[in-house]
mmCIF file of C-alpha atoms in Angstrom:
data_model
loop_
_atom_site.group_PDB
_atom_site.id
_atom_site.type_symbol
_atom_site.label_atom_id
_atom_site.label_comp_id
_atom_site.label_asym_id
_atom_site.label_seq_id
_atom_site.Cartn_x
_atom_site.Cartn_y
_atom_site.Cartn_z
ATOM 1 C CA MET A 1 -38.673 -252.503 104.018
ATOM 2 C CA SER A 2 -41.076 -254.091 101.532
ATOM 3 C CA ASP A 3 -40.991 -253.121 97.240
ATOM 4 C CA GLY A 4 -43.080 -249.927 95.817
ATOM 5 C CA HIS A 5 -42.208 -245.677 97.649
ATOM 6 C CA PRO A 6 -42.552 -247.244 101.890
ATOM 7 C CA ASP A 7 -44.844 -243.639 101.833
ATOM 8 C CA ILE A 8 -47.270 -244.307 100.351
ATOM 9 C CA GLN A 9 -47.372 -247.960 101.746
ATOM 10 C CA ASP A 10 -47.465 -245.984 105.010
ATOM 11 C CA ALA A 11 -50.302 -243.866 104.575
ATOM 12 C CA SER A 12 -52.396 -246.628 103.324
ATOM 13 C CA LEU A 13 -51.392 -248.666 106.426
ATOM 14 C CA VAL A 14 -51.656 -245.775 108.570
ATOM 15 C CA ALA A 15 -55.194 -245.343 107.527
ATOM 16 C CA ARG A 16 -56.952 -248.023 107.631
ATOM 17 C CA ALA A 17 -55.234 -248.223 111.225
ATOM 18 C CA ARG A 18 -56.733 -245.351 112.580
ATOM 19 C CA GLU A 19 -60.676 -247.322 111.179
ATOM 20 C CA GLY A 20 -59.315 -250.401 113.618
ATOM 21 C CA ASP A 21 -57.703 -252.294 110.936
ATOM 22 C CA GLY A 22 -55.174 -254.743 113.443
ATOM 23 C CA VAL A 23 -53.344 -255.883 110.423
ATOM 24 C CA ALA A 24 -52.537 -252.953 109.052
ATOM 25 C CA PHE A 25 -51.131 -251.905 112.015
ATOM 26 C CA GLU A 26 -49.126 -255.340 112.447
ATOM 27 C CA ALA A 27 -47.320 -254.561 109.164
ATOM 28 C CA LEU A 28 -46.159 -251.586 110.576
ATOM 29 C CA VAL A 29 -45.157 -253.383 112.938
ATOM 30 C CA ARG A 30 -42.916 -255.250 111.205
ATOM 31 C CA ARG A 31 -41.576 -253.454 108.672
ATOM 32 C CA TYR A 32 -40.317 -250.278 111.764
ATOM 33 C CA TYR A 33 -39.736 -252.851 114.470
ATOM 34 C CA ARG A 34 -36.290 -253.126 113.420
ATOM 35 C CA ALA A 35 -35.769 -249.455 113.377
ATOM 36 C CA ALA A 36 -37.332 -248.449 116.585
ATOM 37 C CA PHE A 37 -35.223 -251.946 117.737
ATOM 38 C CA ALA A 38 -31.814 -249.915 116.408
ATOM 39 C CA VAL A 39 -32.642 -246.516 117.523
ATOM 40 C CA ALA A 40 -33.742 -248.132 120.967
ATOM 41 C CA LEU A 41 -30.395 -249.821 121.417
ATOM 42 C CA GLY A 42 -28.371 -247.186 120.010
ATOM 43 C CA GLN A 43 -29.929 -244.845 123.459
ATOM 44 C CA LEU A 44 -30.237 -247.848 125.392
ATOM 45 C CA GLY A 45 -27.173 -250.220 125.156
ATOM 46 C CA THR A 46 -29.197 -253.355 126.095
ATOM 47 C CA ALA A 47 -31.531 -256.042 124.479
ATOM 48 C CA MET A 48 -33.704 -256.178 126.503
ATOM 49 C CA GLU A 49 -34.780 -252.127 127.981
ATOM 50 C CA ALA A 50 -34.275 -251.920 123.813
ATOM 51 C CA GLU A 51 -37.964 -254.769 123.179
ATOM 52 C CA ASP A 52 -39.331 -252.893 126.614
ATOM 53 C CA VAL A 53 -38.807 -248.773 124.842
ATOM 54 C CA CYS A 54 -39.778 -250.883 121.819
ATOM 55 C CA GLN A 55 -43.337 -252.685 123.279
ATOM 56 C CA ASP A 56 -43.947 -249.163 125.101
ATOM 57 C CA ALA A 57 -43.353 -247.012 122.176
ATOM 58 C CA PHE A 58 -45.433 -248.887 119.499
ATOM 59 C CA LEU A 59 -48.934 -248.723 122.204
ATOM 60 C CA ARG A 60 -48.108 -244.966 122.613
ATOM 61 C CA ALA A 61 -47.933 -244.924 118.382
ATOM 62 C CA LEU A 62 -51.596 -246.858 118.825
ATOM 63 C CA GLU A 63 -52.414 -244.263 120.615
ATOM 64 C CA ARG A 64 -52.015 -241.206 118.659
ATOM 65 C CA LEU A 65 -52.151 -242.217 115.446
ATOM 66 C CA ASP A 66 -54.766 -239.296 114.600
ATOM 67 C CA ASP A 67 -52.035 -236.966 115.299
ATOM 68 C CA CYS A 68 -49.476 -238.524 112.885
ATOM 69 C CA ASP A 69 -48.514 -237.259 109.265
ATOM 70 C CA PRO A 70 -49.103 -240.624 107.372
ATOM 71 C CA ALA A 71 -46.793 -240.554 105.360
ATOM 72 C CA ARG A 72 -44.488 -239.343 107.541
ATOM 73 C CA PHE A 73 -45.015 -242.775 110.191
ATOM 74 C CA GLY A 74 -41.322 -244.236 109.997
ATOM 75 C CA ALA A 75 -40.299 -240.781 111.574
ATOM 76 C CA TRP A 76 -43.235 -240.243 113.569
ATOM 77 C CA LEU A 77 -42.558 -243.093 115.324
ATOM 78 C CA LEU A 78 -39.012 -243.488 115.442
ATOM 79 C CA SER A 79 -39.143 -239.937 117.536
ATOM 80 C CA ILE A 80 -41.270 -241.467 119.580
ATOM 81 C CA VAL A 81 -39.132 -244.164 119.702
ATOM 82 C CA ARG A 82 -36.121 -241.891 120.690
ATOM 83 C CA ASN A 83 -38.127 -240.028 123.494
ATOM 84 C CA ARG A 84 -39.344 -242.995 125.191
ATOM 85 C CA ALA A 85 -36.014 -244.588 125.201
ATOM 86 C CA HIS A 86 -34.427 -240.953 126.228
ATOM 87 C CA ASN A 87 -37.103 -241.052 129.141
ATOM 88 C CA TYR A 88 -36.021 -244.338 130.039
ATOM 89 C CA ARG A 89 -31.926 -243.712 130.494
ATOM 90 C CA ALA A 90 -32.561 -240.591 132.711
ATOM 91 C CA TYR A 91 -35.362 -242.733 134.293
ATOM 92 C CA LEU A 92 -32.452 -246.255 134.735
ATOM 93 C CA ALA A 93 -30.023 -243.153 136.029
ATOM 94 C CA LEU A 94 -31.955 -242.238 138.839
ATOM 95 C CA ARG A 95 -33.137 -245.244 139.939
ATOM 96 C CA ARG A 96 -29.495 -246.449 139.705
ATOM 97 C CA GLY A 97 -27.774 -243.590 140.644
ATOM 98 C CA PRO A 98 -24.173 -242.319 139.389
ATOM 99 C CA ASP A 99 -21.937 -245.113 141.100
ATOM 100 C CA HIS A 100 -24.167 -247.911 139.295
ATOM 101 C CA GLU A 101 -21.633 -249.308 136.513
ATOM 102 C CA ARG A 102 -24.077 -249.614 132.618
ATOM 103 C CA VAL A 103 -24.140 -251.764 130.950
ATOM 104 C CA PRO A 104 -21.998 -252.145 127.973
ATOM 105 C CA ALA A 105 -23.627 -250.233 124.844
ATOM 106 C CA ALA A 106 -25.535 -251.864 122.611
ATOM 107 C CA ARG A 107 -25.645 -255.923 123.756
ATOM 108 C CA VAL A 108 -27.814 -257.082 121.264
ATOM 109 C CA GLY A 109 -28.325 -260.580 123.542
ATOM 110 C CA PRO A 110 -27.173 -263.387 123.122
ATOM 111 C CA MET A 111 -26.142 -264.369 119.040
ATOM 112 C CA GLU A 112 -26.623 -268.038 117.463
ATOM 113 C CA ARG A 113 -23.996 -270.086 117.839
ATOM 114 C CA GLU A 114 -23.309 -272.880 116.075
ATOM 115 C CA GLU A 115 -22.531 -276.291 116.278
ATOM 116 C CA ARG A 116 -18.973 -276.353 116.991
ATOM 117 C CA GLY A 117 -16.265 -277.276 119.095
ATOM 118 C CA PRO A 118 -15.379 -274.718 122.169
ATOM 119 C CA SER A 119 -12.430 -272.833 120.231
ATOM 120 C CA GLY A 120 -15.314 -271.695 117.681
ATOM 121 C CA HIS A 121 -17.570 -270.434 120.772
ATOM 122 C CA LEU A 122 -14.260 -268.740 122.746
ATOM 123 C CA ALA A 123 -13.152 -266.978 118.819
ATOM 124 C CA GLN A 124 -16.853 -266.354 118.874
ATOM 125 C CA ASP A 125 -17.751 -265.143 122.736
ATOM 126 C CA GLU A 126 -14.305 -262.949 122.377
ATOM 127 C CA LEU A 127 -16.077 -261.132 118.213
ATOM 128 C CA ARG A 128 -19.524 -260.772 120.112
ATOM 129 C CA HIS A 129 -17.279 -258.912 123.578
ATOM 130 C CA ASP A 130 -15.465 -256.589 121.313
ATOM 131 C CA LEU A 131 -17.907 -255.800 118.987
ATOM 132 C CA GLU A 132 -20.071 -254.832 122.971
ATOM 133 C CA VAL A 133 -16.764 -252.676 123.805
ATOM 134 C CA ALA A 134 -16.279 -251.527 120.141
ATOM 135 C CA ILE A 135 -19.784 -249.808 120.084
ATOM 136 C CA GLY A 136 -19.762 -249.215 123.738
ATOM 137 C CA VAL A 137 -17.610 -246.129 123.192
ATOM 138 C CA LEU A 138 -19.623 -244.404 120.714
ATOM 139 C CA SER A 139 -21.586 -241.087 122.009
ATOM 140 C CA SER A 140 -24.999 -242.143 121.437
ATOM 141 C CA ILE A 141 -26.070 -240.402 118.099
ATOM 142 C CA GLN A 142 -23.228 -242.458 116.233
ATOM 143 C CA ARG A 143 -24.360 -245.501 117.314
ATOM 144 C CA GLU A 144 -27.983 -245.006 116.687
ATOM 145 C CA VAL A 145 -26.513 -243.903 112.774
ATOM 146 C CA LEU A 146 -25.108 -247.060 112.633
ATOM 147 C CA LEU A 147 -27.183 -249.652 114.018
ATOM 148 C CA LEU A 148 -30.097 -247.975 111.920
ATOM 149 C CA HIS A 149 -27.171 -247.801 108.465
ATOM 150 C CA ASP A 150 -26.027 -251.334 109.299
ATOM 151 C CA LEU A 151 -27.470 -253.092 111.070
ATOM 152 C CA ASP A 152 -31.222 -252.080 109.781
ATOM 153 C CA GLY A 153 -29.480 -250.953 105.937
ATOM 154 C CA ARG A 154 -31.785 -247.331 106.777
ATOM 155 C CA PRO A 155 -30.772 -245.121 104.162
ATOM 156 C CA HIS A 156 -28.960 -241.722 105.295
ATOM 157 C CA ARG A 157 -32.217 -240.443 104.659
ATOM 158 C CA GLU A 158 -34.743 -241.656 106.603
ATOM 159 C CA ILE A 159 -32.015 -241.591 109.489
ATOM 160 C CA ALA A 160 -31.971 -238.183 108.988
ATOM 161 C CA ASP A 161 -35.767 -237.457 109.260
ATOM 162 C CA ALA A 162 -35.906 -240.052 111.945
ATOM 163 C CA LEU A 163 -33.621 -238.926 114.883
ATOM 164 C CA ARG A 164 -34.301 -235.018 113.029
ATOM 165 C CA LEU A 165 -30.353 -234.220 111.435
ATOM 166 C CA SER A 166 -29.118 -233.402 107.642
ATOM 167 C CA VAL A 167 -28.563 -236.061 105.663
ATOM 168 C CA GLY A 168 -24.984 -234.810 105.708
ATOM 169 C CA MET A 169 -24.379 -235.444 109.486
ATOM 170 C CA SER A 170 -26.144 -238.311 109.514
ATOM 171 C CA ARG A 171 -23.054 -239.865 106.969
ATOM 172 C CA TYR A 172 -20.944 -237.603 109.307
ATOM 173 C CA HIS A 173 -22.037 -239.751 112.453
ATOM 174 C CA LEU A 174 -21.768 -242.593 110.495
ATOM 175 C CA MET A 175 -18.243 -241.944 108.993
ATOM 176 C CA GLN A 176 -16.593 -240.942 113.213
ATOM 177 C CA ALA A 177 -18.969 -244.477 114.795
ATOM 178 C CA ARG A 178 -16.538 -245.682 111.948
ATOM 179 C CA ARG A 179 -13.347 -244.458 112.541
ATOM 180 C CA ARG A 180 -14.184 -244.750 115.804
ATOM 181 C CA MET A 181 -14.475 -248.720 115.395
ATOM 182 C CA ARG A 182 -11.945 -249.766 113.275
ATOM 183 C CA ALA A 183 -9.283 -248.025 115.468
ATOM 184 C CA THR A 184 -11.134 -249.736 118.803
ATOM 185 C CA LEU A 185 -11.570 -253.560 116.973
ATOM 186 C CA GLY A 186 -8.051 -253.674 115.152
ATOM 187 C CA GLY A 187 -7.171 -255.467 112.609
ATOM 188 C CA GLU A 188 -8.854 -258.521 110.910
ATOM 189 C CA TYR A 189 -11.987 -257.298 112.365
ATOM 190 C CA ALA A 190 -12.673 -254.317 111.369
ATOM 191 C CA LYS A 191 -11.470 -255.173 107.469
ATOM 192 C CA GLU A 192 -14.366 -257.870 107.855
ATOM 193 C CA TYR A 193 -17.266 -256.075 109.447
ATOM 194 C CA LEU A 194 -16.399 -252.601 109.037
ATOM 195 C CA ASN A 195 -15.775 -251.598 105.456
ATOM 196 C CA GLY A 196 -17.628 -249.151 104.744
#
């Protein structure tokens, strides 16, 4: 997020976007894309599906911009993302059928690889797999809170607004998510990645 009070900045950008200022809406997209992606990823589990839902949600938000409270744009948008992701997940379940094996939750796509020897790539692949498995054991709400807080750096107040939770429940879900991640990862990974 940029400097200043986000609600005031959002309200200004929404007002300009309502008047047809495409640059203002692009600024809103840049400001909230990571949070939207985290919510969609928490619901769906794959980066490709999360990106599709985010694009759809931003288009829907643009179409319905007059319906939102400009000072609460972030929470309103993330509510759209969450609903779209939920609907998409239901659609996929119907399409794939009950016997279809789900892709592990929170598969975030290819990680940047540094130029290292084969053992470095193997270690990174193992780490990616271990993190995917650990995130996959979380409930969707735990994944959403964990990704919004730890990946996107959102404060609990914003997470609570976006996910329609109390701040206390946001903190509780984060604590539970980290506890389950530690139990699944164990050892050095847990110390390195979950020191919160």
